[in-house]
Amino acid sequence: MTVVLRRGAVALTFLIPSRSSFSSSSSSLSIPKSTTTTLSLLSFRRNHSTPAAASKTSSSPSSLPLSVEPRFLFIPPGIEPDEVTDSMILPASNIVVGPYAGDSRIKDVEFVKSSPRARDCPKDDRPEFAVLGRSNVGKSSLINSLVRKKELALTSKRPGKTQLINHFLVNKSWYLVDLPGYGFAKASEAAKTDWASFTKGYFLNRNTLVAVLLLIDASVPPQRIDLDCANWLGRNNIPVTFVFTKCDKMKVAKGKRPDENIKEFQEIIKQNFKQHPPWIMTSSVTGLGRDDLLLHVSQLRNYWDQ
């Protein structure tokens, strides 16, 4: 485990076991081929020392749906690569469960405020997780599924409805942040520019941000705009977890299956990420990945709180 300083934050770089990589086709990105994103798997905005390993917490063994297996593992603090067993890997993900995983149940959620600018966001020290994704990716549906409250984050048949930074306080201890969706085709150029400005300002200046949950629609092939967003986050050392949505959609008449799209996305991303970020498959319809995503959030949050 290596500790390096980046942008005033402590970035912990975790080792990844050598495994065979996905094979799929590649696609061009908006960043130069000579540029390699060196995003750490975790990046915390406070000064922490690496804790001693604690007792293991493992998930029950489960087969992965859609024939997707983890190729590059996300290994959290407190675990060495040679200690990882199959039963410690969360289903339909590359995420290993470690000693910092704790109670992930959501018992209470309350809306705090909507902010038009990053500087207007709540000014306390609670950790937060930002949910980001392309318009119509299923962002609001996932948030509602996580908290199990209908219409906490308003869903709409009209993409691009969320235009503010919305903070929800979970269990009175951490924030779930609903960010505006990007890539709404009918938005004016001025609106797109404003979105880029205030959202990027949030990412770059929010010291309590633990990680971004970047939602990727698994029912369609990799989209250039999602790849661009992922690479921007990586270049700016913003910790990210890829959350693949709509993994229940198995119709193949119009294209590839979700597992095939996910493999293609992974293949493209690995060209520009020195280390592969954590990822997980979800479905707001079937509940796939809901509890496991919250468990992943719990171990990031608990380590950040140390």
Coordinates of N, CA, C and O in Angstrom, one line a residue, residues 15-163:
L15 N -3.0 -2.2 -4.1 CA -2.5 -3.1 -5.1 C -3.7 -3.9 -5.7 O -4.7 -4.2 -5.0
I16 N -3.5 -4.3 -7.0 CA -4.5 -5.1 -7.6 C -3.9 -6.4 -8.1 O -2.8 -6.4 -8.7
P17 N -4.5 -7.6 -7.7 CA -3.9 -8.8 -8.1 C -3.8 -8.9 -9.6 O -4.6 -8.4 -10.3
S18 N -2.8 -9.7 -10.1 CA -2.7 -9.9 -11.5 C -3.7 -10.8 -12.0 O -3.8 -12.0 -11.6
R19 N -4.6 -10.4 -12.9 CA -5.6 -11.2 -13.5 C -5.8 -10.9 -14.9 O -5.4 -9.9 -15.4
S20 N -6.4 -11.9 -15.7 CA -6.5 -11.6 -17.1 C -7.5 -10.5 -17.3 O -8.5 -10.4 -16.5
S21 N -7.3 -9.7 -18.3 CA -8.2 -8.6 -18.6 C -9.3 -8.9 -19.5 O -9.3 -10.0 -20.2
F22 N -10.3 -8.1 -19.5 CA -11.5 -8.2 -20.4 C -10.9 -8.1 -21.9 O -10.0 -7.4 -22.2
S23 N -11.5 -8.9 -22.8 CA -11.2 -8.7 -24.2 C -12.4 -8.1 -24.9 O -13.5 -8.7 -24.8
S24 N -12.3 -7.0 -25.5 CA -13.4 -6.4 -26.3 C -12.8 -5.3 -27.2 O -11.6 -5.1 -27.2
S25 N -13.6 -4.7 -27.9 CA -13.2 -3.7 -28.9 C -12.9 -2.4 -28.1 O -13.5 -2.2 -27.0
S26 N -12.2 -1.5 -28.7 CA -11.9 -0.2 -28.0 C -12.5 0.9 -28.8 O -13.0 0.8 -29.9
S27 N -12.4 2.1 -28.2 CA -13.0 3.3 -28.8 C -12.1 4.5 -28.5 O -11.4 4.5 -27.5
S28 N -12.1 5.5 -29.4 CA -11.3 6.7 -29.2 C -11.9 7.5 -28.0 O -13.1 7.6 -27.8
L29 N -11.0 8.2 -27.3 CA -11.4 9.1 -26.2 C -11.0 10.5 -26.5 O -10.2 10.8 -27.5
S30 N -11.4 11.4 -25.7 CA -11.2 12.8 -26.0 C -9.8 13.3 -25.4 O -9.5 14.4 -25.6
I31 N -9.1 12.4 -24.7 CA -7.8 12.8 -24.2 C -6.7 12.2 -25.0 O -6.9 11.2 -25.6
P32 N -5.6 12.8 -25.1 CA -4.5 12.3 -25.9 C -4.1 10.9 -25.4 O -4.1 10.6 -24.3
K33 N -3.6 10.1 -26.4 CA -3.2 8.7 -26.1 C -2.0 8.7 -25.1 O -1.8 7.8 -24.4
S34 N -1.2 9.8 -25.1 CA -0.1 9.8 -24.3 C -0.4 10.1 -22.8 O 0.4 10.0 -21.9
T35 N -1.6 10.6 -22.6 CA -2.1 10.9 -21.3 C -2.7 9.7 -20.6 O -3.6 9.1 -21.1
T36 N -2.1 9.4 -19.4 CA -2.7 8.3 -18.6 C -3.2 8.8 -17.3 O -2.5 9.5 -16.5
T37 N -4.4 8.5 -17.0 CA -5.1 8.9 -15.8 C -4.5 8.0 -14.6 O -4.4 6.8 -14.8
T38 N -4.1 8.6 -13.6 CA -3.5 7.9 -12.5 C -4.3 8.0 -11.2 O -3.9 8.2 -10.1
L39 N -5.6 7.8 -11.4 CA -6.5 7.9 -10.3 C -6.3 6.8 -9.3 O -6.2 5.7 -9.6
S40 N -6.2 7.2 -8.0 CA -6.2 6.2 -7.0 C -7.6 5.6 -6.8 O -8.5 6.2 -7.1
L41 N -7.6 4.4 -6.2 CA -8.9 3.8 -6.0 C -9.7 4.4 -4.9 O -10.9 4.4 -4.8
L42 N -8.9 5.0 -3.9 CA -9.6 5.8 -2.9 C -8.8 7.1 -2.7 O -7.6 7.1 -2.8
S43 N -9.5 8.2 -2.5 CA -8.8 9.4 -2.3 C -9.6 10.2 -1.2 O -10.8 10.4 -1.3
F44 N -8.9 10.4 -0.1 CA -9.6 11.0 1.1 C -9.2 12.4 1.3 O -8.0 12.7 1.1
R45 N -10.1 13.3 1.7 CA -9.8 14.7 1.8 C -9.3 15.1 3.2 O -9.3 16.3 3.5
R46 N -8.9 14.2 4.0 CA -8.4 14.5 5.3 C -7.1 13.7 5.4 O -6.8 12.7 4.8
N47 N -6.2 14.1 6.4 CA -5.0 13.4 6.6 C -5.3 12.2 7.5 O -5.7 12.3 8.6
H48 N -5.0 11.0 7.0 CA -5.2 9.8 7.7 C -3.9 9.0 7.6 O -3.2 9.0 6.6
S49 N -3.7 8.2 8.6 CA -2.6 7.2 8.6 C -3.3 5.8 8.3 O -4.4 5.6 8.6
T50 N -2.5 4.9 7.6 CA -3.1 3.7 7.3 C -3.3 2.8 8.5 O -2.4 2.6 9.3
P51 N -4.6 2.4 8.8 CA -4.9 1.7 10.0 C -4.4 0.2 9.9 O -4.1 -0.3 8.9
A52 N -4.2 -0.4 11.1 CA -3.8 -1.8 11.1 C -5.0 -2.6 10.6 O -6.2 -2.2 10.8
A53 N -4.7 -3.7 10.1 CA -5.7 -4.6 9.6 C -6.6 -5.1 10.7 O -6.1 -5.4 11.8
A54 N -7.9 -5.1 10.5 CA -8.9 -5.6 11.5 C -9.4 -6.9 11.1 O -9.0 -7.5 10.1
S55 N -10.3 -7.4 11.9 CA -10.9 -8.7 11.5 C -11.7 -8.6 10.2 O -12.3 -7.6 9.9
K56 N -11.7 -9.7 9.4 CA -12.3 -9.7 8.1 C -13.8 -9.7 8.2 O -14.4 -10.3 9.1
T57 N -14.4 -9.0 7.3 CA -15.9 -9.0 7.1 C -16.1 -9.6 5.7 O -15.6 -9.0 4.8
S58 N -16.8 -10.6 5.6 CA -17.0 -11.2 4.3 C -18.5 -11.3 3.9 O -19.3 -11.4 4.7
S59 N -18.7 -11.3 2.6 CA -20.1 -11.5 2.1 C -20.3 -12.9 1.8 O -19.3 -13.7 1.6
S60 N -21.5 -13.4 1.8 CA -21.8 -14.8 1.5 C -21.5 -15.0 0.0 O -21.8 -14.2 -0.8
P61 N -21.0 -16.2 -0.3 CA -20.8 -16.5 -1.7 C -22.0 -16.4 -2.5 O -23.1 -16.8 -2.1
S62 N -21.8 -15.9 -3.7 CA -23.0 -15.8 -4.6 C -22.5 -15.7 -6.1 O -21.4 -15.1 -6.3
S63 N -23.2 -16.4 -7.0 CA -22.8 -16.3 -8.4 C -23.1 -15.0 -9.0 O -24.0 -14.3 -8.6
L64 N -22.3 -14.6 -9.9 CA -22.4 -13.3 -10.5 C -23.4 -13.4 -11.7 O -23.3 -14.3 -12.5
P65 N -24.4 -12.5 -11.8 CA -25.4 -12.5 -12.9 C -24.8 -12.1 -14.2 O -23.7 -11.4 -14.1
L66 N -25.4 -12.4 -15.3 CA -24.9 -12.0 -16.6 C -23.5 -12.4 -16.9 O -22.9 -11.8 -17.8
S67 N -23.0 -13.4 -16.2 CA -21.7 -14.0 -16.5 C -20.6 -12.9 -16.5 O -19.6 -13.0 -17.2
V68 N -20.7 -11.9 -15.6 CA -19.6 -10.9 -15.5 C -18.9 -11.2 -14.2 O -19.4 -11.3 -13.1
E69 N -17.6 -11.4 -14.4 CA -16.7 -11.7 -13.2 C -15.7 -10.6 -13.0 O -15.3 -9.9 -14.0
P70 N -15.3 -10.3 -11.8 CA -14.3 -9.2 -11.6 C -13.0 -9.6 -12.1 O -12.5 -10.7 -11.8
R71 N -12.3 -8.7 -12.8 CA -11.0 -8.9 -13.4 C -9.9 -8.1 -12.7 O -8.8 -8.6 -12.5
F72 N -10.3 -7.0 -12.2 CA -9.4 -6.1 -11.5 C -10.1 -5.8 -10.2 O -11.1 -5.1 -10.2
L73 N -9.5 -6.2 -9.1 CA -10.3 -6.1 -7.8 C -10.0 -4.7 -7.1 O -8.9 -4.2 -7.1
F74 N -11.0 -4.2 -6.5 CA -10.9 -3.1 -5.6 C -10.7 -3.6 -4.2 O -11.6 -4.2 -3.6
I75 N -9.5 -3.4 -3.7 CA -9.1 -4.0 -2.4 C -9.1 -2.8 -1.4 O -8.2 -2.0 -1.5
P76 N -10.0 -2.8 -0.4 CA -10.0 -1.6 0.5 C -8.9 -1.8 1.6 O -8.2 -2.8 1.7
P77 N -8.8 -0.8 2.5 CA -7.8 -0.8 3.5 C -8.0 -2.0 4.5 O -9.1 -2.4 4.7
G78 N -6.9 -2.5 5.0 CA -7.0 -3.6 6.0 C -6.9 -4.9 5.4 O -6.9 -5.9 6.1
I79 N -6.7 -5.0 4.1 CA -6.6 -6.3 3.4 C -5.5 -6.3 2.4 O -5.3 -5.4 1.7
E80 N -4.7 -7.4 2.5 CA -3.6 -7.6 1.5 C -4.2 -8.4 0.3 O -5.1 -9.3 0.5
P81 N -3.6 -8.2 -0.9 CA -4.1 -8.9 -2.0 C -4.1 -10.4 -1.9 O -5.1 -11.1 -2.3
D82 N -3.1 -11.0 -1.2 CA -3.1 -12.5 -1.1 C -4.1 -13.0 -0.1 O -4.2 -14.2 0.1
E83 N -4.8 -12.1 0.6 CA -5.8 -12.5 1.6 C -7.2 -12.6 1.0 O -8.1 -13.2 1.6
V84 N -7.3 -12.2 -0.2 CA -8.7 -12.1 -0.8 C -9.1 -13.5 -1.3 O -8.4 -14.3 -1.9
T85 N -10.4 -13.8 -0.9 CA -11.0 -15.0 -1.3 C -12.3 -14.7 -2.1 O -12.8 -13.6 -2.0
D86 N -12.8 -15.6 -2.9 CA -14.0 -15.4 -3.7 C -15.1 -14.9 -2.9 O -15.9 -14.1 -3.3
S87 N -15.3 -15.4 -1.7 CA -16.4 -15.1 -0.9 C -16.4 -13.7 -0.4 O -17.4 -13.1 0.1
M88 N -15.2 -13.0 -0.5 CA -15.1 -11.6 0.0 C -15.5 -10.6 -1.1 O -15.5 -9.4 -0.9
I89 N -15.7 -11.1 -2.3 CA -16.0 -10.2 -3.5 C -17.5 -10.0 -3.6 O -18.3 -11.0 -3.6
L90 N -18.0 -8.8 -3.6 CA -19.4 -8.6 -3.7 C -19.9 -9.0 -5.1 O -19.3 -8.8 -6.1
P91 N -21.1 -9.7 -5.1 CA -21.6 -10.2 -6.4 C -21.8 -9.1 -7.4 O -22.0 -7.9 -7.1
A92 N -21.5 -9.4 -8.7 CA -21.7 -8.5 -9.8 C -20.9 -7.2 -9.6 O -21.3 -6.1 -9.9
S93 N -19.6 -7.4 -9.2 CA -18.8 -6.2 -8.9 C -17.3 -6.7 -8.9 O -17.0 -7.9 -9.0
N94 N -16.4 -5.7 -8.7 CA -15.0 -6.0 -8.5 C -14.6 -5.6 -7.1 O -13.4 -5.5 -6.8
I95 N -15.6 -5.4 -6.2 CA -15.4 -4.8 -4.9 C -15.2 -5.9 -3.8 O -16.0 -6.8 -3.6
V96 N -14.1 -5.8 -3.1 CA -13.8 -6.7 -2.0 C -14.3 -6.1 -0.7 O -14.1 -4.9 -0.5
V97 N -14.9 -6.9 0.1 CA -15.4 -6.4 1.4 C -14.3 -6.5 2.4 O -13.7 -7.6 2.6
G98 N -14.1 -5.4 3.1 CA -13.0 -5.4 4.1 C -13.4 -5.1 5.5 O -14.7 -5.0 5.8
P99 N -12.5 -4.9 6.4 CA -12.9 -4.7 7.8 C -13.6 -3.4 8.2 O -14.2 -3.3 9.2
Y100 N -13.6 -2.5 7.2 CA -14.3 -1.2 7.5 C -15.7 -1.3 7.1 O -16.5 -0.3 7.3
A101 N -16.1 -2.3 6.4 CA -17.6 -2.5 6.1 C -18.4 -2.6 7.4 O -18.0 -3.4 8.2
G102 N -19.4 -1.8 7.5 CA -20.2 -1.9 8.7 C -21.7 -1.9 8.4 O -22.2 -2.3 7.3
D103 N -22.5 -1.4 9.3 CA -23.9 -1.3 9.2 C -24.3 -0.4 8.0 O -24.0 0.8 8.0
S104 N -24.9 -1.0 7.0 CA -25.1 -0.2 5.8 C -26.6 0.2 5.6 O -27.0 0.7 4.6
R105 N -27.4 -0.2 6.6 CA -28.8 0.1 6.5 C -29.2 1.6 6.6 O -28.5 2.3 7.3
I106 N -30.1 2.0 5.7 CA -30.6 3.4 5.8 C -31.8 3.4 6.6 O -32.9 2.8 6.3
K107 N -31.7 4.1 7.7 CA -32.8 4.2 8.7 C -33.6 5.5 8.6 O -34.8 5.5 8.9
D108 N -32.9 6.5 8.1 CA -33.6 7.8 8.1 C -32.9 8.7 7.0 O -31.7 8.7 6.8
V109 N -33.8 9.3 6.2 CA -33.3 10.2 5.2 C -34.1 11.5 5.2 O -35.4 11.4 5.3
E110 N -33.5 12.6 5.1 CA -34.2 13.9 5.0 C -33.5 14.8 4.0 O -32.3 14.8 3.9
F111 N -34.4 15.5 3.3 CA -33.9 16.5 2.3 C -33.4 17.7 3.1 O -34.1 18.2 4.0
V112 N -32.2 18.2 2.8 CA -31.6 19.3 3.5 C -31.7 20.6 2.7 O -32.3 21.6 3.2
K113 N -31.2 20.6 1.5 CA -31.3 21.8 0.7 C -30.9 21.6 -0.8 O -30.3 20.6 -1.1
S114 N -31.3 22.5 -1.6 CA -30.9 22.5 -3.0 C -30.0 23.7 -3.2 O -30.4 24.8 -2.8
S115 N -28.9 23.5 -3.8 CA -27.9 24.6 -4.0 C -27.6 24.9 -5.4 O -27.3 24.0 -6.2
P116 N -27.7 26.2 -5.9 CA -27.3 26.5 -7.2 C -25.8 26.6 -7.5 O -25.4 26.5 -8.6
R117 N -25.0 26.7 -6.4 CA -23.6 26.8 -6.6 C -22.9 25.9 -5.5 O -23.5 25.7 -4.4
A118 N -21.7 25.5 -5.8 CA -21.0 24.7 -4.8 C -20.8 25.4 -3.4 O -20.9 24.8 -2.4
R119 N -20.6 26.7 -3.5 CA -20.3 27.4 -2.2 C -21.6 27.6 -1.4 O -21.5 28.0 -0.2
D120 N -22.8 27.2 -2.0 CA -24.0 27.3 -1.2 C -24.4 25.9 -0.5 O -25.3 25.9 0.2
C121 N -23.5 24.9 -0.8 CA -23.8 23.6 -0.2 C -23.7 23.6 1.3 O -23.0 24.5 1.9
P122 N -24.2 22.6 2.0 CA -24.1 22.6 3.5 C -22.6 22.7 3.9 O -21.7 22.1 3.3
K123 N -22.4 23.4 5.0 CA -21.0 23.7 5.4 C -20.8 22.9 6.8 O -20.5 23.6 7.8
D124 N -20.9 21.6 6.8 CA -20.5 20.8 7.9 C -19.5 19.8 7.5 O -19.1 19.8 6.3
D125 N -19.0 19.0 8.4 CA -18.0 18.0 8.1 C -18.4 16.6 7.8 O -17.6 15.7 7.8
R126 N -19.7 16.5 7.5 CA -20.2 15.1 7.2 C -19.7 14.6 5.9 O -19.7 15.4 4.9
P127 N -19.3 13.4 5.8 CA -18.9 12.9 4.5 C -20.1 12.8 3.5 O -21.2 12.6 3.9
E128 N -19.8 12.8 2.2 CA -20.8 12.8 1.2 C -20.4 12.0 0.0 O -19.3 11.9 -0.4
F129 N -21.4 11.4 -0.7 CA -21.3 10.6 -1.9 C -22.2 11.3 -2.9 O -23.4 11.4 -2.7
A130 N -21.6 11.7 -4.0 CA -22.3 12.4 -5.1 C -22.7 11.4 -6.2 O -21.9 10.5 -6.6
V131 N -24.0 11.4 -6.6 CA -24.5 10.6 -7.6 C -24.6 11.4 -8.9 O -25.3 12.4 -9.0
L132 N -23.9 10.9 -9.9 CA -23.8 11.6 -11.2 C -24.0 10.7 -12.4 O -23.7 9.5 -12.3
G133 N -24.6 11.2 -13.4 CA -24.8 10.4 -14.6 C -25.5 11.1 -15.7 O -26.0 12.2 -15.6
R134 N -25.4 10.5 -16.9 CA -26.1 11.1 -18.1 C -27.6 11.1 -17.9 O -28.2 10.3 -17.2
S135 N -28.2 12.1 -18.5 CA -29.6 12.3 -18.3 C -30.3 11.0 -18.8 O -29.9 10.4 -19.8
N136 N -31.3 10.6 -18.1 CA -32.1 9.3 -18.4 C -31.3 8.1 -18.1 O -31.7 7.0 -18.6
V137 N -30.3 8.1 -17.3 CA -29.5 6.9 -16.9 C -30.2 6.1 -15.8 O -29.8 5.0 -15.5
G138 N -31.2 6.7 -15.2 CA -31.9 6.1 -14.1 C -31.3 6.5 -12.7 O -31.5 5.8 -11.7
K139 N -30.8 7.8 -12.7 CA -30.2 8.3 -11.5 C -31.2 8.4 -10.4 O -31.0 8.0 -9.2
S140 N -32.4 9.1 -10.6 CA -33.4 9.3 -9.6 C -34.0 8.0 -9.1 O -34.2 7.8 -7.9
S141 N -34.1 7.0 -10.1 CA -34.7 5.7 -9.7 C -33.7 5.0 -8.8 O -34.1 4.3 -7.8
L142 N -32.4 5.1 -9.1 CA -31.4 4.4 -8.2 C -31.4 5.0 -6.8 O -31.4 4.3 -5.8
I143 N -31.5 6.4 -6.7 CA -31.5 7.0 -5.4 C -32.7 6.6 -4.6 O -32.7 6.2 -3.4
N144 N -33.9 6.6 -5.3 CA -35.1 6.1 -4.6 C -35.0 4.7 -4.2 O -35.5 4.3 -3.1
S145 N -34.4 3.9 -5.0 CA -34.2 2.5 -4.6 C -33.3 2.3 -3.4 O -33.5 1.5 -2.5
L146 N -32.2 3.1 -3.4 CA -31.3 3.0 -2.3 C -31.9 3.4 -0.9 O -31.7 2.7 0.1
V147 N -32.7 4.5 -1.0 CA -33.3 4.9 0.3 C -34.7 4.3 0.5 O -35.3 4.5 1.6
R148 N -35.2 3.6 -0.5 CA -36.5 3.0 -0.4 C -37.6 3.9 0.0 O -38.5 3.7 0.8
K149 N -37.6 5.1 -0.7 CA -38.6 6.1 -0.6 C -39.0 6.6 -1.9 O -38.1 7.1 -2.6
K150 N -40.2 6.4 -2.3 CA -40.6 6.8 -3.7 C -40.6 8.3 -3.8 O -41.0 9.1 -2.9
E151 N -40.0 8.8 -4.9 CA -39.9 10.2 -5.3 C -39.2 11.0 -4.3 O -39.4 12.2 -4.2
L152 N -38.2 10.5 -3.5 CA -37.3 11.3 -2.8 C -36.5 12.2 -3.7 O -36.4 13.4 -3.6
A153 N -35.9 11.5 -4.7 CA -35.3 12.2 -5.8 C -36.3 12.1 -7.0 O -36.6 11.0 -7.4
L154 N -36.9 13.2 -7.4 CA -38.0 13.2 -8.4 C -37.6 12.5 -9.7 O -36.6 12.9 -10.3
T155 N -38.4 11.5 -10.1 CA -38.2 10.9 -11.4 C -39.1 11.6 -12.4 O -40.1 12.2 -12.0
S156 N -38.7 11.6 -13.6 CA -39.4 12.3 -14.6 C -39.2 11.6 -16.0 O -38.1 11.1 -16.3
K157 N -40.2 11.7 -16.8 CA -40.1 11.2 -18.2 C -39.3 12.2 -19.1 O -39.0 12.0 -20.2
R158 N -39.1 13.4 -18.5 CA -38.4 14.5 -19.2 C -37.0 14.5 -18.6 O -36.8 15.0 -17.5
P159 N -35.9 14.0 -19.3 CA -34.6 14.1 -18.8 C -34.1 15.5 -18.5 O -34.6 16.5 -19.1
G160 N -33.2 15.6 -17.6 CA -32.6 16.9 -17.3 C -33.4 17.7 -16.3 O -33.2 18.9 -16.2
K161 N -34.3 17.0 -15.5 CA -35.1 17.8 -14.6 C -34.3 18.3 -13.4 O -34.6 19.4 -13.0
T162 N -33.3 17.6 -12.9 CA -32.5 18.0 -11.8 C -31.6 19.1 -12.3 O -30.7 18.8 -13.2
Q163 N -31.7 20.3 -11.7 CA -30.8 21.4 -12.2 C -30.0 22.0 -11.0 O -29.3 23.0 -11.2

